[in-house]
Short mmCIF file of C-alpha atoms in Angstrom, two decimals:
data_model
loop_
_atom_site.label_atom_id
_atom_site.label_comp_id
_atom_site.label_asym_id
_atom_site.label_seq_id
_atom_site.Cartn_x
_atom_site.Cartn_y
_atom_site.Cartn_z
CA UNK A 1092 0.17 0.02 -0.30
CA UNK A 1093 1.40 3.35 -1.04
CA UNK A 1094 1.64 5.56 1.81
CA UNK A 1095 -0.14 9.23 1.74
CA UNK A 1096 3.67 11.16 1.81
CA UNK A 1097 4.37 9.25 -1.53
CA UNK A 1098 0.89 10.19 -2.96
CA UNK A 1099 1.13 14.12 -1.86
CA UNK A 1100 5.06 14.09 -3.34
CA UNK A 1101 3.68 12.73 -6.75
CA UNK A 1102 0.79 15.16 -6.70
CA UNK A 1103 3.23 18.05 -5.98
CA UNK A 1104 5.65 17.11 -8.58
CA UNK A 1105 2.81 16.95 -11.29
CA UNK A 1106 1.20 19.84 -10.03
CA UNK A 1107 4.06 22.14 -10.33
CA UNK A 1108 4.43 20.94 -14.24
CA UNK A 1109 0.93 21.69 -14.84
CA UNK A 1110 1.36 24.99 -13.00
CA UNK A 1111 4.12 26.20 -14.94
CA UNK A 1112 2.35 25.74 -17.96
CA UNK A 1113 -0.73 27.66 -16.77
CA UNK A 1114 -2.66 24.46 -17.03
CA UNK A 1115 -4.18 24.84 -13.77
CA UNK A 1116 -5.70 28.43 -13.95
CA UNK A 1117 -9.18 27.11 -15.47
CA UNK A 1118 -9.67 25.39 -12.13
CA UNK A 1119 -8.53 28.61 -9.96
CA UNK A 1120 -11.06 30.40 -11.83
CA UNK A 1121 -13.95 27.96 -11.71
CA UNK A 1122 -16.56 28.62 -9.39
CA UNK A 1123 -17.68 25.06 -9.13
CA UNK A 1124 -14.29 23.63 -8.27
CA UNK A 1125 -13.98 22.81 -4.39
CA UNK A 1126 -12.55 25.43 -2.40
CA UNK A 1127 -9.54 23.10 -1.06
CA UNK A 1128 -8.44 22.14 -4.68
CA UNK A 1129 -8.74 25.91 -5.96
CA UNK A 1130 -6.28 26.78 -2.89
CA UNK A 1131 -3.78 24.15 -3.84
CA UNK A 1132 -3.62 25.28 -7.63
CA UNK A 1133 -3.23 28.69 -6.38
CA UNK A 1134 -0.25 27.62 -4.14
CA UNK A 1135 1.16 25.56 -6.95
CA UNK A 1136 1.09 28.73 -9.10
CA UNK A 1137 2.45 30.68 -6.80
CA UNK A 1138 5.44 28.00 -5.93
CA UNK A 1139 6.27 28.12 -9.80
CA UNK A 1140 6.10 32.13 -10.02
CA UNK A 1141 3.32 31.83 -12.77
CA UNK A 1142 1.09 34.26 -13.44
CA UNK A 1143 -2.47 33.71 -15.05
CA UNK A 1144 -1.25 35.97 -18.01
CA UNK A 1145 -0.46 33.64 -20.92
CA UNK A 1146 -1.88 30.82 -23.24
CA UNK A 1147 -2.21 27.55 -21.04
CA UNK A 1148 -0.29 24.63 -22.72
CA UNK A 1149 -2.78 21.52 -21.41
CA UNK A 1150 -1.18 19.06 -23.87
CA UNK A 1151 2.55 20.04 -23.15
CA UNK A 1152 1.81 19.72 -19.41
CA UNK A 1153 0.49 16.10 -19.53
CA UNK A 1154 3.22 15.15 -22.25
CA UNK A 1155 5.91 16.53 -19.61
CA UNK A 1156 4.76 14.41 -16.72
CA UNK A 1157 4.72 11.07 -18.50
CA UNK A 1158 3.19 8.14 -20.18
CA UNK A 1159 0.08 7.66 -17.86
CA UNK A 1160 -0.39 11.49 -17.77
CA UNK A 1161 -0.53 11.30 -21.73
CA UNK A 1162 -3.16 8.42 -21.71
CA UNK A 1163 -5.23 10.27 -18.90
CA UNK A 1164 -5.17 13.63 -21.01
CA UNK A 1165 -6.26 11.80 -23.96
CA UNK A 1166 -9.12 10.42 -21.86
CA UNK A 1167 -9.99 14.03 -20.18
CA UNK A 1168 -10.17 15.38 -23.70
CA UNK A 1169 -13.61 13.73 -23.73
CA UNK A 1170 -14.56 15.35 -20.64
CA UNK A 1171 -15.12 19.38 -20.89
CA UNK A 1172 -17.61 19.21 -17.87
CA UNK A 1173 -14.51 18.12 -15.74
CA UNK A 1174 -11.57 20.01 -17.37
CA UNK A 1175 -13.09 22.94 -19.22
CA UNK A 1176 -13.77 23.47 -22.66
CA UNK A 1177 -10.58 25.18 -23.34
CA UNK A 1178 -8.45 22.37 -21.81
CA UNK A 1179 -10.74 19.57 -23.42
CA UNK A 1180 -10.17 21.01 -26.96
CA UNK A 1181 -6.42 21.49 -26.20
CA UNK A 1182 -5.97 17.98 -25.17
CA UNK A 1183 -7.58 16.65 -28.54
CA UNK A 1184 -4.24 17.44 -30.07
CA UNK A 1185 -2.38 15.69 -27.25
CA UNK A 1186 -0.29 13.13 -29.49
CA UNK A 1187 0.71 9.77 -27.96
CA UNK A 1188 4.36 9.76 -29.09
CA UNK A 1189 7.66 9.48 -27.02
CA UNK A 1190 11.32 8.91 -28.23
CA UNK A 1191 11.69 5.21 -28.90
CA UNK A 1192 13.44 2.71 -26.66
CA UNK A 1193 16.74 1.49 -28.03
CA UNK A 1194 16.31 -1.43 -30.51
CA UNK A 1195 18.85 -3.86 -28.23
CA UNK A 1196 16.20 -3.32 -25.48
CA UNK A 1197 13.10 -4.07 -27.48
CA UNK A 1198 15.21 -6.95 -29.09
CA UNK A 1199 15.89 -8.20 -25.36
CA UNK A 1200 12.20 -7.89 -24.29
CA UNK A 1201 11.19 -9.71 -27.52
CA UNK A 1202 13.45 -12.84 -26.82
CA UNK A 1203 12.54 -13.23 -23.08
CA UNK A 1204 8.86 -12.86 -23.96
CA UNK A 1205 9.27 -15.72 -26.31
CA UNK A 1206 12.20 -17.58 -24.96
CA UNK A 1207 14.22 -17.86 -28.10
CA UNK A 1208 16.35 -15.89 -30.29
CA UNK A 1209 14.51 -13.05 -32.38
CA UNK A 1210 15.93 -14.76 -35.38
CA UNK A 1211 13.77 -17.88 -34.81
CA UNK A 1212 10.82 -15.65 -35.13
CA UNK A 1213 11.45 -12.79 -37.81
CA UNK A 1214 13.86 -13.36 -40.55
CA UNK A 1215 14.08 -9.48 -40.90
CA UNK A 1216 13.22 -6.59 -38.35
CA UNK A 1217 13.57 -2.98 -38.85
CA UNK A 1218 15.48 -1.57 -36.21
CA UNK A 1219 14.16 2.06 -36.57
CA UNK A 1220 10.49 1.79 -35.45
CA UNK A 1221 7.50 3.31 -37.55
CA UNK A 1222 6.00 4.42 -34.31
CA UNK A 1223 6.80 5.10 -30.87
CA UNK A 1224 3.90 5.78 -28.40
CA UNK A 1225 3.82 6.17 -24.65
CA UNK A 1226 3.05 2.17 -24.09
CA UNK A 1227 4.71 0.49 -27.06
CA UNK A 1228 6.50 0.82 -30.27
CA UNK A 1229 6.10 -0.84 -33.34
CA UNK A 1230 8.59 -2.22 -35.94
CA UNK A 1231 8.14 -3.56 -39.39
CA UNK A 1232 9.49 -6.95 -40.05
CA UNK A 1233 9.24 -9.94 -42.16
CA UNK A 1234 8.39 -13.53 -40.63
CA UNK A 1235 10.30 -16.80 -41.00
CA UNK A 1236 7.75 -18.00 -43.56
CA UNK A 1237 8.00 -14.45 -45.66
CA UNK A 1238 4.71 -12.41 -44.31
CA UNK A 1239 5.27 -8.80 -43.99
CA UNK A 1240 3.97 -7.51 -40.31
CA UNK A 1241 4.09 -5.22 -37.74
CA UNK A 1242 5.50 -6.17 -34.16
CA UNK A 1243 4.35 -4.21 -31.44
CA UNK A 1244 6.40 -4.24 -28.54
CA UNK A 1245 5.65 -2.85 -24.69
CA UNK A 1246 8.13 -0.40 -23.63
CA UNK A 1247 10.27 -2.16 -20.85
CA UNK A 1248 8.81 -1.26 -17.27
CA UNK A 1249 5.87 0.41 -18.52
CA UNK A 1250 3.32 -1.68 -16.50
CA UNK A 1251 4.93 -0.84 -13.17
CA UNK A 1252 5.16 2.69 -14.21
CA UNK A 1253 1.22 2.70 -14.87
CA UNK A 1254 0.40 0.92 -11.84
CA UNK A 1255 2.19 3.49 -9.38
CA UNK A 1256 0.77 6.69 -11.21
CA UNK A 1257 -2.95 5.06 -11.32
CA UNK A 1258 -2.76 4.40 -7.69
CA UNK A 1259 -2.17 8.18 -7.31
CA UNK A 1260 -5.14 9.21 -9.36
CA UNK A 1261 -7.33 7.04 -7.41
CA UNK A 1262 -6.00 8.63 -4.16
CA UNK A 1263 -6.40 12.07 -5.44
CA UNK A 1264 -10.04 11.34 -7.09
CA UNK A 1265 -10.99 9.81 -3.79
CA UNK A 1266 -10.37 13.04 -1.77
CA UNK A 1267 -11.60 15.26 -4.29
CA UNK A 1268 -14.81 13.51 -4.52
CA UNK A 1269 -15.41 13.36 -0.94
CA UNK A 1270 -15.31 17.14 -0.82
CA UNK A 1271 -19.18 16.87 -2.19
CA UNK A 1272 -21.08 19.36 -4.31
CA UNK A 1273 -20.22 19.49 -7.90
CA UNK A 1274 -17.22 16.80 -7.37
CA UNK A 1275 -19.58 14.29 -6.27
CA UNK A 1276 -21.75 14.72 -9.35
CA UNK A 1277 -19.01 14.45 -11.46
CA UNK A 1278 -17.98 11.05 -10.17
CA UNK A 1279 -14.10 11.19 -10.63
CA UNK A 1280 -13.55 7.88 -8.97
CA UNK A 1281 -15.25 5.92 -11.31
CA UNK A 1282 -13.72 8.31 -14.22
CA UNK A 1283 -10.32 7.02 -13.05
CA UNK A 1284 -11.89 3.74 -12.45
CA UNK A 1285 -12.71 3.17 -16.13
CA UNK A 1286 -9.44 4.56 -16.94
CA UNK A 1287 -7.41 1.92 -14.82
CA UNK A 1288 -9.51 -0.73 -16.93
CA UNK A 1289 -8.73 0.80 -20.23
CA UNK A 1290 -5.27 0.90 -19.50
CA UNK A 1291 -4.71 -2.70 -18.04
CA UNK A 1292 -6.30 -3.66 -21.17
CA UNK A 1293 -3.75 -1.83 -23.36
CA UNK A 1294 -1.09 -3.00 -21.22
CA UNK A 1295 -1.95 -6.85 -22.25
CA UNK A 1296 -1.30 -7.20 -25.97
CA UNK A 1297 -2.91 -10.56 -25.97
CA UNK A 1298 -6.24 -8.49 -25.04
CA UNK A 1299 -5.47 -6.03 -27.93
CA UNK A 1300 -4.94 -9.30 -30.24
CA UNK A 1301 -8.47 -10.70 -28.98
CA UNK A 1302 -10.22 -7.48 -29.83
CA UNK A 1303 -8.77 -7.24 -33.07
CA UNK A 1304 -10.11 -11.03 -33.85
CA UNK A 1305 -13.67 -10.18 -32.05
CA UNK A 1306 -14.18 -6.82 -34.13
CA UNK A 1307 -13.08 -8.58 -37.36
CA UNK A 1308 -15.82 -11.05 -36.79
CA UNK A 1309 -18.44 -8.05 -36.08
CA UNK A 1310 -17.43 -6.27 -39.24
CA UNK A 1311 -17.10 -9.38 -41.41
CA UNK A 1312 -20.23 -8.32 -43.29
CA UNK A 1313 -19.71 -4.68 -43.90
CA UNK A 1314 -18.22 -3.75 -47.11
CA UNK A 1315 -15.22 -1.24 -47.27
CA UNK A 1316 -13.93 -1.78 -43.63
CA UNK A 1317 -11.48 -4.56 -42.36
CA UNK A 1318 -9.20 -5.28 -39.43
CA UNK A 1319 -5.82 -6.77 -39.85
CA UNK A 1320 -5.04 -10.46 -39.42
CA UNK A 1321 -3.47 -11.50 -36.17
CA UNK A 1322 -0.23 -13.91 -35.83
CA UNK A 1323 -1.18 -15.46 -32.78
CA UNK A 1324 2.22 -17.87 -32.98
CA UNK A 1325 4.21 -14.46 -32.48
CA UNK A 1326 1.91 -12.90 -29.90
CA UNK A 1327 1.82 -12.84 -26.28
CA UNK A 1328 1.29 -10.27 -23.10
CA UNK A 1329 4.14 -8.16 -24.38
CA UNK A 1330 4.59 -8.61 -28.18
CA UNK A 1331 1.56 -8.23 -30.59
CA UNK A 1332 2.60 -9.47 -34.31
CA UNK A 1333 -0.21 -8.31 -36.97
CA UNK A 1334 -0.40 -8.04 -40.64
CA UNK A 1335 1.22 -4.90 -41.99
CA UNK A 1336 -0.93 -2.81 -44.04
CA UNK A 1337 0.25 -0.98 -47.19
CA UNK A 1338 -2.19 2.00 -47.32
CA UNK A 1339 -2.45 5.72 -47.14
CA UNK A 1340 -3.20 7.30 -43.96
CA UNK A 1341 -6.88 8.97 -43.79
CA UNK A 1342 -5.62 12.03 -42.87
CA UNK A 1343 -3.14 12.61 -45.91
CA UNK A 1344 -6.05 14.15 -48.24
CA UNK A 1345 -3.93 15.31 -51.01
CA UNK A 1346 -2.51 11.91 -51.36
CA UNK A 1347 -5.82 10.09 -51.40
CA UNK A 1348 -7.04 12.59 -53.93
CA UNK A 1349 -4.26 11.92 -56.02
CA UNK A 1350 -4.76 8.26 -56.16
CA UNK A 1351 -8.20 8.79 -57.15
CA UNK A 1352 -10.23 8.13 -54.07
CA UNK A 1353 -13.50 9.89 -53.39
CA UNK A 1354 -13.09 11.48 -49.87
CA UNK A 1355 -17.08 11.87 -49.64
CA UNK A 1356 -17.68 8.47 -49.69
CA UNK A 1357 -14.73 7.49 -47.57
CA UNK A 1358 -16.12 10.17 -45.04
CA UNK A 1359 -19.66 8.41 -45.01
CA UNK A 1360 -18.25 4.86 -44.86
CA UNK A 1361 -16.13 5.96 -41.69
CA UNK A 1362 -19.62 7.28 -40.01
CA UNK A 1363 -21.41 4.30 -40.79
CA UNK A 1364 -18.79 1.71 -39.59
CA UNK A 1365 -18.62 3.57 -36.56
CA UNK A 1366 -22.21 3.39 -36.32
CA UNK A 1367 -22.42 -0.45 -37.02
CA UNK A 1368 -19.66 -0.98 -34.14
CA UNK A 1369 -21.28 0.69 -31.64
CA UNK A 1370 -24.99 0.39 -32.39
CA UNK A 1371 -25.11 -2.75 -33.92
CA UNK A 1372 -22.31 -4.53 -32.49
CA UNK A 1373 -22.16 -2.87 -29.03
CA UNK A 1374 -18.35 -3.35 -29.46
CA UNK A 1375 -16.37 -0.43 -31.36
CA UNK A 1376 -12.70 0.52 -31.61
CA UNK A 1377 -12.31 3.58 -29.23
CA UNK A 1378 -9.04 5.06 -30.79
CA UNK A 1379 -9.99 5.99 -33.95
CA UNK A 1380 -7.44 8.81 -34.57
CA UNK A 1381 -6.06 9.75 -37.92
CA UNK A 1382 -3.13 7.78 -37.30
CA UNK A 1383 -4.99 4.44 -36.56
CA UNK A 1384 -6.92 4.61 -39.88
CA UNK A 1385 -5.60 3.68 -43.39
CA UNK A 1386 -7.23 3.78 -46.92
CA UNK A 1387 -6.17 0.70 -49.14
CA UNK A 1388 -5.97 1.24 -53.29
CA UNK A 1389 -9.81 -0.22 -53.27
CA UNK A 1390 -10.90 2.35 -51.09
CA UNK A 1391 -11.20 -0.08 -47.95
CA UNK A 1392 -10.70 1.66 -44.55
CA UNK A 1393 -8.30 -0.27 -42.47
CA UNK A 1394 -8.23 0.24 -38.72
CA UNK A 1395 -5.29 -0.62 -36.68
CA UNK A 1396 -4.31 -0.35 -32.70
CA UNK A 1397 -6.98 -1.93 -30.67
CA UNK A 1398 -5.64 -1.40 -27.24
CA UNK A 1399 -9.03 0.75 -26.30
CA UNK A 1400 -11.88 -0.77 -27.00
CA UNK A 1401 -15.69 0.29 -25.94
CA UNK A 1402 -18.63 -2.13 -25.31
CA UNK A 1403 -22.40 -0.96 -24.62
CA UNK A 1404 -24.87 -3.44 -23.36
CA UNK A 1405 -28.00 -3.86 -25.79
CA UNK A 1406 -30.43 -1.80 -23.22
CA UNK A 1407 -28.02 1.14 -23.64
CA UNK A 1408 -27.70 0.91 -27.37
CA UNK A 1409 -31.33 1.02 -27.73
CA UNK A 1410 -31.42 4.08 -25.70
CA UNK A 1411 -28.60 5.57 -27.63
CA UNK A 1412 -30.23 4.87 -31.24
CA UNK A 1413 -33.45 6.57 -30.06
CA UNK A 1414 -31.58 9.46 -28.53
CA UNK A 1415 -29.65 9.62 -31.76
CA UNK A 1416 -33.03 9.21 -33.89
CA UNK A 1417 -34.77 11.75 -31.46
CA UNK A 1418 -32.34 14.76 -31.99
CA UNK A 1419 -32.11 14.17 -36.09
CA UNK A 1420 -36.03 14.22 -36.35
CA UNK A 1421 -36.31 16.97 -33.57
CA UNK A 1422 -38.70 14.56 -31.67
CA UNK A 1423 -37.16 16.08 -28.09
CA UNK A 1424 -40.00 14.75 -26.05
CA UNK A 1425 -38.79 11.12 -26.52
CA UNK A 1426 -35.02 11.90 -26.06
CA UNK A 1427 -36.13 13.41 -22.75
CA UNK A 1428 -38.40 10.23 -21.79
CA UNK A 1429 -35.44 7.99 -22.82
CA UNK A 1430 -32.90 9.84 -20.47
CA UNK A 1431 -35.72 9.47 -17.57
CA UNK A 1432 -36.15 5.65 -18.40
CA UNK A 1433 -32.39 5.24 -18.30
CA UNK A 1434 -32.19 6.98 -15.16
CA UNK A 1435 -29.71 9.39 -16.54
CA UNK A 1436 -32.23 12.26 -15.05
CA UNK A 1437 -33.53 12.16 -11.60
CA UNK A 1438 -37.44 11.57 -11.44
CA UNK A 1439 -38.11 14.60 -9.55
CA UNK A 1440 -37.52 16.61 -12.69
CA UNK A 1441 -39.91 17.47 -15.41
CA UNK A 1442 -39.74 15.32 -18.55
CA UNK A 1443 -41.32 18.59 -20.27
CA UNK A 1444 -38.80 20.93 -19.10
CA UNK A 1445 -35.98 18.82 -19.99
CA UNK A 1446 -37.14 18.37 -23.56
CA UNK A 1447 -37.43 21.87 -23.83
CA UNK A 1448 -33.86 22.35 -22.66
CA UNK A 1449 -32.64 19.60 -25.23
CA UNK A 1450 -34.58 21.61 -28.05
CA UNK A 1451 -32.58 24.84 -27.06
CA UNK A 1452 -29.35 22.76 -27.72
CA UNK A 1453 -30.56 20.58 -30.44
CA UNK A 1454 -32.48 22.90 -33.03
CA UNK A 1455 -29.27 25.40 -34.19
CA UNK A 1456 -27.52 21.93 -34.93
CA UNK A 1457 -30.00 20.38 -37.27
CA UNK A 1458 -29.80 20.57 -40.91
CA UNK A 1459 -26.20 22.49 -40.87
CA UNK A 1460 -22.99 21.22 -41.99
CA UNK A 1461 -20.20 20.37 -39.10
CA UNK A 1462 -18.38 23.62 -40.24
CA UNK A 1463 -21.07 25.88 -39.46
CA UNK A 1464 -21.66 24.68 -36.07
CA UNK A 1465 -19.85 25.90 -32.88
CA UNK A 1466 -18.94 23.12 -30.88
CA UNK A 1467 -17.92 25.09 -28.12
CA UNK A 1468 -21.57 26.60 -27.88
CA UNK A 1469 -22.65 23.13 -28.16
CA UNK A 1470 -20.91 21.55 -25.29
CA UNK A 1471 -21.71 24.80 -23.13
CA UNK A 1472 -25.43 23.92 -23.78
CA UNK A 1473 -25.09 20.45 -23.18
CA UNK A 1474 -22.91 20.60 -19.86
CA UNK A 1475 -25.56 23.22 -18.47
CA UNK A 1476 -28.26 21.03 -19.11
CA UNK A 1477 -26.41 18.32 -16.85
CA UNK A 1478 -25.77 20.93 -14.03
CA UNK A 1479 -29.51 22.18 -14.08
CA UNK A 1480 -31.12 18.74 -14.10
CA UNK A 1481 -28.61 17.02 -11.43
CA UNK A 1482 -27.40 14.66 -14.18
CA UNK A 1483 -24.50 12.55 -13.00
CA UNK A 1484 -21.73 11.68 -15.34
CA UNK A 1485 -21.91 8.16 -16.99
CA UNK A 1486 -18.49 7.15 -17.48
CA UNK A 1487 -19.48 3.96 -19.11
CA UNK A 1488 -20.26 6.37 -22.15
CA UNK A 1489 -17.12 8.43 -21.90
CA UNK A 1490 -15.46 6.13 -24.75
CA UNK A 1491 -18.15 6.34 -26.76
CA UNK A 1492 -18.23 10.23 -26.52
CA UNK A 1493 -14.48 10.59 -27.15
CA UNK A 1494 -14.63 8.05 -30.40
CA UNK A 1495 -17.70 10.31 -31.59
CA UNK A 1496 -15.58 13.35 -31.39
CA UNK A 1497 -12.88 11.69 -33.21
CA UNK A 1498 -14.92 10.20 -36.05
CA UNK A 1499 -16.58 13.64 -36.22
CA UNK A 1500 -13.25 15.42 -36.68
CA UNK A 1501 -11.78 12.85 -39.23
CA UNK A 1502 -14.96 13.13 -41.42
CA UNK A 1503 -14.92 16.90 -41.59
CA UNK A 1504 -11.31 16.74 -42.82
CA UNK A 1505 -12.50 14.66 -45.68
CA UNK A 1506 -15.76 16.54 -46.15
CA UNK A 1507 -16.12 19.67 -44.67
CA UNK A 1508 -19.73 19.97 -45.98
CA UNK A 1509 -20.57 16.60 -44.39
CA UNK A 1510 -23.77 16.77 -42.30
CA UNK A 1511 -23.31 14.22 -39.32
CA UNK A 1512 -26.93 14.03 -38.40
CA UNK A 1513 -28.06 13.19 -41.91
CA UNK A 1514 -25.45 10.62 -42.41
CA UNK A 1515 -26.38 8.88 -39.46
CA UNK A 1516 -30.19 9.16 -39.49
CA UNK A 1517 -30.84 6.46 -42.34
CA UNK A 1518 -28.73 3.77 -40.56
CA UNK A 1519 -30.17 4.53 -37.24
CA UNK A 1520 -33.69 4.71 -38.47
CA UNK A 1521 -33.21 1.37 -40.21
CA UNK A 1522 -31.64 -0.37 -37.18
CA UNK A 1523 -34.57 0.91 -34.90
CA UNK A 1524 -37.29 -0.67 -37.40
CA UNK A 1525 -35.36 -3.86 -37.46
CA UNK A 1526 -34.49 -3.91 -33.40
CA UNK A 1527 -37.03 -1.88 -31.99
CA UNK A 1528 -40.19 -2.81 -34.51
CA UNK A 1529 -42.97 -4.99 -33.55
CA UNK A 1530 -41.60 -8.12 -35.14
CA UNK A 1531 -38.55 -7.65 -33.07
CA UNK A 1532 -40.44 -6.99 -30.03
CA UNK A 1533 -42.38 -10.27 -30.39
CA UNK A 1534 -39.11 -12.13 -31.35
CA UNK A 1535 -37.41 -10.67 -27.98
CA UNK A 1536 -40.46 -11.40 -25.90
CA UNK A 1537 -40.60 -15.57 -27.38
CA UNK A 1538 -36.98 -15.53 -26.36
CA UNK A 1539 -37.12 -14.11 -22.82
CA UNK A 1540 -40.30 -16.44 -22.24
CA UNK A 1541 -38.66 -19.39 -23.58
CA UNK A 1542 -35.48 -18.87 -21.53
CA UNK A 1543 -37.57 -18.49 -18.42
CA UNK A 1544 -39.23 -21.87 -19.09
CA UNK A 1545 -35.81 -23.37 -19.51
CA UNK A 1546 -34.86 -22.06 -16.00
CA UNK A 1547 -37.93 -23.44 -14.24
CA UNK A 1548 -36.68 -27.04 -13.61
CA UNK A 1549 -33.44 -25.68 -12.24
CA UNK A 1550 -35.65 -23.57 -10.10
CA UNK A 1551 -37.61 -26.41 -8.74
CA UNK A 1552 -34.50 -28.32 -7.92
CA UNK A 1553 -33.05 -25.54 -5.98
CA UNK A 1554 -36.54 -25.26 -4.05
CA UNK A 1555 -36.30 -28.90 -3.11
CA UNK A 1556 -32.73 -28.18 -1.97
CA UNK A 1557 -33.85 -25.65 0.55
CA UNK A 1558 -36.99 -27.40 1.69
CA UNK A 1559 -36.18 -31.12 1.61
CA UNK A 1560 -38.79 -33.77 1.89
CA UNK A 1561 -39.37 -35.29 5.57
CA UNK A 1562 -37.31 -38.11 6.40
CA UNK A 1563 -38.29 -41.71 7.86
CA UNK A 1564 -38.32 -40.54 11.72
CA UNK A 1565 -41.43 -39.76 13.19
CA UNK A 1566 -42.34 -36.22 14.03
CA UNK A 1567 -41.42 -35.01 17.32
CA UNK A 1568 -44.30 -34.26 19.66
CA UNK A 1569 -44.99 -30.52 21.08
CA UNK A 1570 -42.76 -30.04 24.08
CA UNK A 1571 -43.98 -27.63 26.95
CA UNK A 1572 -42.29 -24.38 27.35
CA UNK A 1573 -39.80 -24.22 30.20
CA UNK A 1574 -38.58 -20.55 31.62
CA UNK A 1575 -35.11 -21.02 32.13
CA UNK A 1576 -33.20 -19.02 35.23
CA UNK A 1577 -30.53 -17.99 32.69
CA UNK A 1578 -33.27 -16.15 30.68
CA UNK A 1579 -32.64 -12.74 31.88
CA UNK A 1580 -35.01 -11.37 29.28
CA UNK A 1581 -38.15 -12.20 30.48
CA UNK A 1582 -37.28 -11.50 34.25
CA UNK A 1583 -38.38 -8.81 36.15
CA UNK A 1584 -36.93 -7.33 39.71
CA UNK A 1585 -39.85 -9.19 41.74
CA UNK A 1586 -39.11 -12.57 39.65
CA UNK A 1587 -35.74 -12.34 40.46
CA UNK A 1588 -36.41 -12.13 44.20
CA UNK A 1589 -38.90 -15.13 43.94
CA UNK A 1590 -36.38 -17.31 42.46
CA UNK A 1591 -33.79 -16.14 45.23
CA UNK A 1592 -36.29 -16.97 47.67
CA UNK A 1593 -37.19 -20.48 46.22
CA UNK A 1594 -33.60 -21.48 45.98
CA UNK A 1595 -32.89 -20.25 49.81
CA UNK A 1596 -36.14 -22.33 50.43
CA UNK A 1597 -34.88 -25.09 48.54
CA UNK A 1598 -31.36 -25.25 50.10
CA UNK A 1599 -32.74 -24.80 53.76
CA UNK A 1600 -35.24 -27.67 53.24
CA UNK A 1601 -32.30 -30.10 51.76
CA UNK A 1602 -30.08 -28.97 55.02
CA UNK A 1603 -33.17 -29.90 57.41
CA UNK A 1604 -33.73 -33.02 55.61
CA UNK A 1605 -30.07 -34.34 55.85
CA UNK A 1606 -29.80 -33.35 59.70
CA UNK A 1607 -32.52 -35.43 60.12
CA UNK A 1608 -31.24 -38.37 58.60
CA UNK A 1609 -33.83 -38.52 55.83
CA UNK A 1610 -31.15 -38.30 53.11
CA UNK A 1611 -28.97 -40.83 54.64
#
């Protein structure tokens, strides 16, 4: 167990790093921030002789703190309600890149992971990495059987580093949440718990390989989108080997145009593939930034890097689909009702008032291309609603929110006139008809009732175990109730005296009988 002194030392070191880059000024000026936190933030600024004037560098501050902070910063980019709109926008630019680890260390790590020389696995491996991120770096290689692959290797010691930093995040979040008020509503402890789960998944490359395999199965019927094949024989917890992709990064629009690609079609395909993952499969690639998406010569989008994946259960997906469709069609009353059904909004509020608040945010967005929308105004409106209606943060939807922001950004770069609502509406409408229509409702009811009937025999067996049949012995007759001397609960003061008298009388009688020889 890490001591509070160690946590405080780490927080002080990180706090001064943030303060030097004016990344804490927003907290200091936030009326909703807990007073003790604001005091500590001000102290950190004074200690570093930093003024409030100047441009905050949030991304630079998190990058300077280290690998775990980079990942945390990318997660917080989806939480303008927690870090503020300016910080969230700046953190979206936080690139997950660090200087590479020397190849000799990488080679030693691969050989230790497989227990054999690297030459037994790869006939060639480029010592210069094609990418070096906070958790791992990637090298191009050729397997001993002649296939081109990408080899992803964890940085040595990265698991231990993350574990230490996350312990301090948890400790700090618990103390902030205990301050009450807005800090409790924003649920920082649950946010860090989700971050910990995502990070642990990223730090086990077998999990990433399994995620790639599962997503490939889910998307097998979707044309124009695919997942590289995993080389399971050269994959374990610290090394992932996957098919090499020869394509153009989706961010290189000039090169895509030069190769004759239709950017509008690619943008629409990207949006539909995301909706298919999130709404149909409930399992989606949650790290869809520009560096993780390629376009092959035939226009197929290929995704890589499956360390961060999101899941949404069926009921939540139904709510999500209805919310998206309600916003696209202007049915704000139904959107409001769903928020109450999902218990995102406490029941003591008015559905009608919440629908009106949603209309105030949604109407300015409808029918307009993304380039004409003020994302800042939209976020301000949405997060004002969450405060006004006492909505708690839903951390299980944070990855979805983050991915939606990424997809929108990439789609806009490909086609600045794209309307996300209009693009999504036909797909969502079709899914709702298939999954929530009368036929689907009947099919779901038959399925549930059949499952219930199948569970009845097991239920009867459990009841019999709890209440077994009578055995062969005859039933015992009723026994008279005898009050015991040790039963103090039913004694009063008078009854104690009578018991004492009875005992003394009995003892006297015994003494008398004995002295007269009656008991001889």
